Structures are given as structure tokens and as C-alpha cells.
């Protein structure tokens, strides 16, 4: 499916379009989260949150896609992960007694 077909599918609540988007962004976001101190479960959460955020933007008024859809959603996912790291890094205290 093209990005325009996927956008139309998302706007019309077509499950197949959402599944296709998930398939497109999953590998890249899993790799990004795992390469940046995350786990597979955390990556899955980021994917879900990124797709939900994109869905809310796409179905809202005045949305205009200015990049590839997968790039747009992966950007949302990367930002979500960076916010997560920033929020929780203060709670992580490394054990320097090794």
C-alpha cells in the first residue's frame, strides 16, 4: 500500500491499514529502543504509543504528511523513547562497586 492508501485506511478505521503500518515501523523501532538501553517489551510499548499518537494526529483536522508515513511514526517513537529515558534516568543509580 502507498502512504496515501495507508492514510485513507487509517482515517476510515481500516484494520488492515493499521496492521500494515505496524509491520512497517516495528523492526526499526525495536532496533532503536534495544540499541538505546531498552528491552523488547519496552520497544513494543513504544510502538503501540507511537501508532496511537500518529492515529490521533492523522484522524484530526488539518493533518498534512510531509515525509514518508513510516518515517513520521518512527520519529514519534524515537521521541517517546527519548522522553522515557530522560524521565527515568534519574531513578537509575549504577552500581560502581564492581
Tab-separated table of N, CA and C in Angstrom:
chain	number	residue	atom	x	y	z
A	1	UNK	N	0.836	-1.187	0.000
A	1	UNK	CA	0.000	0.000	0.000
A	1	UNK	C	0.883	1.254	0.000
A	2	UNK	N	0.432	2.266	-0.688
A	2	UNK	CA	1.146	3.542	-0.678
A	2	UNK	C	0.824	4.301	0.613
A	3	UNK	N	1.592	5.328	0.892
A	3	UNK	CA	1.331	6.137	2.083
A	3	UNK	C	-0.058	6.756	2.028
A	4	UNK	N	-0.475	7.216	0.862
A	4	UNK	CA	-1.811	7.814	0.734
A	4	UNK	C	-2.907	6.786	0.985
A	5	UNK	N	-2.711	5.571	0.520
A	5	UNK	CA	-3.681	4.499	0.788
A	5	UNK	C	-3.714	4.165	2.275
A	6	UNK	N	-2.536	4.152	2.902
A	6	UNK	CA	-2.486	3.885	4.338
A	6	UNK	C	-3.167	4.996	5.130
A	7	UNK	N	-2.929	6.248	4.745
A	7	UNK	CA	-3.592	7.373	5.407
A	7	UNK	C	-5.105	7.270	5.275
A	8	UNK	N	-5.561	6.959	4.072
A	8	UNK	CA	-7.004	6.797	3.861
A	8	UNK	C	-7.543	5.647	4.716
A	9	UNK	N	-6.807	4.550	4.761
A	9	UNK	CA	-7.231	3.412	5.566
A	9	UNK	C	-7.300	3.755	7.049
A	10	UNK	N	-6.330	4.500	7.528
A	10	UNK	CA	-6.333	4.901	8.936
A	10	UNK	C	-7.522	5.824	9.214
A	11	UNK	N	-7.750	6.766	8.317
A	11	UNK	CA	-8.863	7.702	8.507
A	11	UNK	C	-10.221	7.018	8.460
A	12	UNK	N	-10.310	5.904	7.740
A	12	UNK	CA	-11.576	5.174	7.659
A	12	UNK	C	-11.604	3.980	8.612
A	13	UNK	N	-10.620	3.938	9.509
A	13	UNK	CA	-10.546	2.916	10.566
A	13	UNK	C	-10.424	1.492	10.002
A	14	UNK	N	-9.637	1.373	8.936
A	14	UNK	CA	-9.393	0.075	8.309
A	14	UNK	C	-8.288	-0.658	9.077
A	15	UNK	N	-8.644	-1.767	9.664
A	15	UNK	CA	-7.703	-2.534	10.478
A	15	UNK	C	-6.481	-2.976	9.674
A	16	UNK	N	-6.694	-3.332	8.418
A	16	UNK	CA	-5.570	-3.788	7.579
A	16	UNK	C	-4.531	-2.697	7.389
A	17	UNK	N	-4.967	-1.466	7.283
A	17	UNK	CA	-4.032	-0.354	7.119
A	17	UNK	C	-3.195	-0.187	8.385
A	18	UNK	N	-3.841	-0.266	9.539
A	18	UNK	CA	-3.115	-0.131	10.799
A	18	UNK	C	-2.120	-1.278	10.961
A	19	UNK	N	-2.519	-2.480	10.604
A	19	UNK	CA	-1.608	-3.625	10.678
A	19	UNK	C	-0.426	-3.449	9.740
A	20	UNK	N	-0.665	-2.894	8.565
A	20	UNK	CA	0.422	-2.649	7.604
A	20	UNK	C	1.401	-1.618	8.159
A	21	UNK	N	0.875	-0.569	8.779
A	21	UNK	CA	1.734	0.446	9.393
A	21	UNK	C	2.569	-0.190	10.497
A	22	UNK	N	1.944	-1.022	11.319
A	22	UNK	CA	2.656	-1.711	12.392
A	22	UNK	C	3.805	-2.537	11.813
A	23	UNK	N	3.540	-3.247	10.744
A	23	UNK	CA	4.561	-4.068	10.092
A	23	UNK	C	5.705	-3.206	9.556
A	24	UNK	N	5.392	-2.021	9.060
A	24	UNK	CA	6.416	-1.129	8.514
A	24	UNK	C	7.343	-0.564	9.594
A	25	UNK	N	6.787	-0.158	10.729
A	25	UNK	CA	7.589	0.552	11.727
A	25	UNK	C	8.182	-0.353	12.797
A	26	UNK	N	7.664	-1.545	12.948
A	26	UNK	CA	8.089	-2.440	14.023
A	26	UNK	C	9.590	-2.707	14.045
A	27	UNK	N	10.192	-3.170	12.950
A	27	UNK	CA	11.624	-3.510	13.015
A	27	UNK	C	12.514	-2.325	13.392
A	28	UNK	N	12.259	-1.179	12.800
A	28	UNK	CA	13.098	-0.014	13.069
A	28	UNK	C	12.994	0.474	14.504
A	29	UNK	N	11.777	0.487	15.046
A	29	UNK	CA	11.613	0.962	16.418
A	29	UNK	C	12.146	-0.050	17.436
A	30	UNK	N	11.992	-1.330	17.158
A	30	UNK	CA	12.561	-2.329	18.069
A	30	UNK	C	14.079	-2.168	18.113
A	31	UNK	N	14.686	-2.031	16.946
A	31	UNK	CA	16.142	-1.869	16.901
A	31	UNK	C	16.563	-0.595	17.635
A	32	UNK	N	15.859	0.494	17.408
A	32	UNK	CA	16.219	1.763	18.038
A	32	UNK	C	16.141	1.672	19.563
A	33	UNK	N	15.058	1.139	20.078
A	33	UNK	CA	14.888	1.053	21.539
A	33	UNK	C	15.930	0.110	22.135
A	34	UNK	N	16.120	-1.052	21.510
A	34	UNK	CA	17.092	-2.011	22.056
A	34	UNK	C	18.519	-1.480	21.967
A	35	UNK	N	18.835	-0.720	20.923
A	35	UNK	CA	20.171	-0.126	20.793
A	35	UNK	C	20.396	1.019	21.784
A	36	UNK	N	19.314	1.494	22.384
A	36	UNK	CA	19.393	2.614	23.314
A	36	UNK	C	18.874	2.221	24.696
A	37	UNK	N	19.407	1.124	25.211
A	37	UNK	CA	19.183	0.681	26.595
A	37	UNK	C	17.784	0.167	26.887
A	38	UNK	N	17.034	-0.219	25.878
A	38	UNK	CA	15.674	-0.695	26.105
A	38	UNK	C	15.540	-2.192	25.931
A	39	UNK	N	14.380	-2.685	26.305
A	39	UNK	CA	14.062	-4.101	26.166
A	39	UNK	C	13.028	-4.285	25.054
A	40	UNK	N	12.796	-5.520	24.682
A	40	UNK	CA	11.791	-5.819	23.668
A	40	UNK	C	10.407	-5.383	24.144
A	41	UNK	N	10.087	-5.622	25.404
A	41	UNK	CA	8.785	-5.203	25.933
A	41	UNK	C	8.636	-3.686	25.896
A	42	UNK	N	9.684	-2.968	26.232
A	42	UNK	CA	9.626	-1.507	26.169
A	42	UNK	C	9.468	-1.043	24.733
A	43	UNK	N	10.130	-1.716	23.811
A	43	UNK	CA	10.003	-1.376	22.389
A	43	UNK	C	8.568	-1.583	21.914
A	44	UNK	N	7.962	-2.667	22.340
A	44	UNK	CA	6.562	-2.924	21.956
A	44	UNK	C	5.640	-1.831	22.491
A	45	UNK	N	5.887	-1.382	23.704
A	45	UNK	CA	5.091	-0.292	24.274
A	45	UNK	C	5.272	0.989	23.466
A	46	UNK	N	6.499	1.277	23.078
A	46	UNK	CA	6.782	2.483	22.286
A	46	UNK	C	6.067	2.400	20.943
A	47	UNK	N	6.085	1.243	20.315
A	47	UNK	CA	5.406	1.072	19.026
A	47	UNK	C	3.920	1.351	19.171
A	48	UNK	N	3.303	0.766	20.190
A	48	UNK	CA	1.867	0.980	20.418
A	48	UNK	C	1.568	2.458	20.640
A	49	UNK	N	2.358	3.104	21.488
A	49	UNK	CA	2.142	4.520	21.795
A	49	UNK	C	2.366	5.405	20.570
A	50	UNK	N	3.375	5.069	19.772
A	50	UNK	CA	3.672	5.860	18.566
A	50	UNK	C	2.545	5.730	17.545
A	51	UNK	N	2.054	4.533	17.360
A	51	UNK	CA	0.962	4.339	16.396
A	51	UNK	C	-0.303	5.029	16.884
A	52	UNK	N	-0.568	4.960	18.167
A	52	UNK	CA	-1.740	5.645	18.715
A	52	UNK	C	-1.622	7.160	18.533
A	53	UNK	N	-0.453	7.720	18.834
A	53	UNK	CA	-0.251	9.162	18.662
A	53	UNK	C	-0.414	9.552	17.194
A	54	UNK	N	0.157	8.775	16.294
A	54	UNK	CA	0.029	9.058	14.868
A	54	UNK	C	-1.429	8.962	14.430
A	55	UNK	N	-2.130	7.964	14.931
A	55	UNK	CA	-3.547	7.781	14.607
A	55	UNK	C	-4.351	9.013	15.014
A	56	UNK	N	-4.069	9.530	16.215
A	56	UNK	CA	-4.783	10.702	16.704
A	56	UNK	C	-4.483	11.926	15.824
A	57	UNK	N	-3.241	12.070	15.398
A	57	UNK	CA	-2.881	13.195	14.523
A	57	UNK	C	-3.513	13.047	13.142
A	58	UNK	N	-3.408	11.853	12.587
A	58	UNK	CA	-3.879	11.608	11.217
A	58	UNK	C	-5.391	11.788	11.109
A	59	UNK	N	-6.125	11.353	12.109
A	59	UNK	CA	-7.580	11.456	12.052
A	59	UNK	C	-8.090	12.825	12.494
A	60	UNK	N	-7.193	13.683	12.956
A	60	UNK	CA	-7.585	15.034	13.343
A	60	UNK	C	-7.675	15.955	12.132
A	61	UNK	N	-8.089	17.179	12.403
A	61	UNK	CA	-8.211	18.166	11.322
A	61	UNK	C	-6.837	18.665	10.888
A	62	UNK	N	-6.748	19.043	9.643
A	62	UNK	CA	-5.580	19.737	9.090
A	62	UNK	C	-4.276	18.953	9.152
A	63	UNK	N	-4.318	17.639	9.135
A	63	UNK	CA	-3.085	16.861	9.120
A	63	UNK	C	-2.540	16.817	7.699
A	64	UNK	N	-1.265	17.110	7.549
A	64	UNK	CA	-0.599	17.021	6.250
A	64	UNK	C	0.703	16.256	6.435
A	65	UNK	N	0.832	15.156	5.739
A	65	UNK	CA	2.033	14.330	5.818
A	65	UNK	C	3.116	14.953	4.946
A	66	UNK	N	4.266	15.256	5.552
A	66	UNK	CA	5.349	15.897	4.807
A	66	UNK	C	6.563	14.986	4.643
A	67	UNK	N	6.434	13.727	5.056
A	67	UNK	CA	7.501	12.748	4.896
A	67	UNK	C	6.845	11.401	4.659
A	68	UNK	N	7.644	10.370	4.566
A	68	UNK	CA	7.078	9.028	4.463
A	68	UNK	C	6.352	8.708	5.769
A	69	UNK	N	5.259	7.991	5.681
A	69	UNK	CA	4.464	7.665	6.866
A	69	UNK	C	5.289	6.898	7.888
A	70	UNK	N	6.082	5.954	7.440
A	70	UNK	CA	6.899	5.172	8.375
A	70	UNK	C	7.926	6.067	9.070
A	71	UNK	N	8.497	7.012	8.340
A	71	UNK	CA	9.454	7.953	8.935
A	71	UNK	C	8.771	8.804	9.996
A	72	UNK	N	7.575	9.264	9.705
A	72	UNK	CA	6.810	10.082	10.638
A	72	UNK	C	6.539	9.319	11.943
A	73	UNK	N	6.079	8.089	11.822
A	73	UNK	CA	5.737	7.309	13.020
A	73	UNK	C	7.000	6.891	13.768
A	74	UNK	N	8.059	6.546	13.059
A	74	UNK	CA	9.308	6.203	13.737
A	74	UNK	C	9.867	7.411	14.478
A	75	UNK	N	9.690	8.604	13.932
A	75	UNK	CA	10.111	9.811	14.624
A	75	UNK	C	9.344	10.005	15.921
A	76	UNK	N	8.052	9.753	15.881
A	76	UNK	CA	7.250	9.819	17.105
A	76	UNK	C	7.770	8.806	18.116
A	77	UNK	N	8.032	7.587	17.653
A	77	UNK	CA	8.535	6.542	18.547
A	77	UNK	C	9.883	6.895	19.156
A	78	UNK	N	10.780	7.428	18.362
A	78	UNK	CA	12.092	7.834	18.887
A	78	UNK	C	11.938	8.913	19.955
A	79	UNK	N	11.077	9.900	19.687
A	79	UNK	CA	10.851	10.953	20.672
A	79	UNK	C	10.239	10.402	21.954
A	80	UNK	N	9.311	9.470	21.833
A	80	UNK	CA	8.721	8.853	23.024
A	80	UNK	C	9.768	8.118	23.837
A	81	UNK	N	10.668	7.408	23.143
A	81	UNK	CA	11.700	6.669	23.862
A	81	UNK	C	12.682	7.621	24.550
A	82	UNK	N	13.060	8.686	23.873
A	82	UNK	CA	13.977	9.653	24.478
A	82	UNK	C	13.345	10.315	25.703
A	83	UNK	N	12.061	10.610	25.635
A	83	UNK	CA	11.367	11.165	26.803
A	83	UNK	C	11.353	10.159	27.941
A	84	UNK	N	11.137	8.893	27.603
A	84	UNK	CA	11.141	7.841	28.618
A	84	UNK	C	12.508	7.760	29.295
A	85	UNK	N	13.555	7.768	28.505
A	85	UNK	CA	14.906	7.708	29.070
A	85	UNK	C	15.189	8.913	29.960
A	86	UNK	N	14.796	10.083	29.501
A	86	UNK	CA	15.036	11.296	30.280
A	86	UNK	C	14.264	11.265	31.595
A	87	UNK	N	13.040	10.774	31.545
A	87	UNK	CA	12.193	10.728	32.731
A	87	UNK	C	12.721	9.744	33.773
A	88	UNK	N	13.242	8.609	33.318
A	88	UNK	CA	13.615	7.568	34.259
A	88	UNK	C	15.103	7.448	34.521
A	89	UNK	N	15.933	8.181	33.825
A	89	UNK	CA	17.375	8.069	34.059
A	89	UNK	C	17.746	8.555	35.450
A	90	UNK	N	16.960	9.452	35.998
A	90	UNK	CA	17.241	9.974	37.327
A	90	UNK	C	17.044	8.905	38.398
A	91	UNK	N	16.243	7.921	38.088
A	91	UNK	CA	15.976	6.851	39.048
A	91	UNK	C	17.019	5.739	38.980
A	92	UNK	N	17.771	5.707	37.897
A	92	UNK	CA	18.782	4.658	37.713
A	92	UNK	C	20.069	5.077	38.396
A	93	UNK	N	20.504	4.256	39.312
A	93	UNK	CA	21.772	4.521	40.019
A	93	UNK	C	22.700	3.344	39.721
A	94	UNK	N	23.754	3.574	38.927
A	94	UNK	CA	24.644	2.472	38.565
A	94	UNK	C	25.395	1.974	39.796
A	95	UNK	N	25.690	0.696	39.772
A	95	UNK	CA	26.427	0.068	40.858
A	95	UNK	C	27.915	0.144	40.514
A	96	UNK	N	28.644	1.022	41.155
A	96	UNK	CA	30.064	1.223	40.876
A	96	UNK	C	30.961	0.355	41.751
A	97	UNK	N	30.400	-0.570	42.472
A	97	UNK	CA	31.180	-1.389	43.385
A	97	UNK	C	31.782	-2.624	42.727
A	98	UNK	N	31.739	-2.723	41.435
A	98	UNK	CA	32.235	-3.931	40.739
A	98	UNK	C	33.733	-3.956	40.723
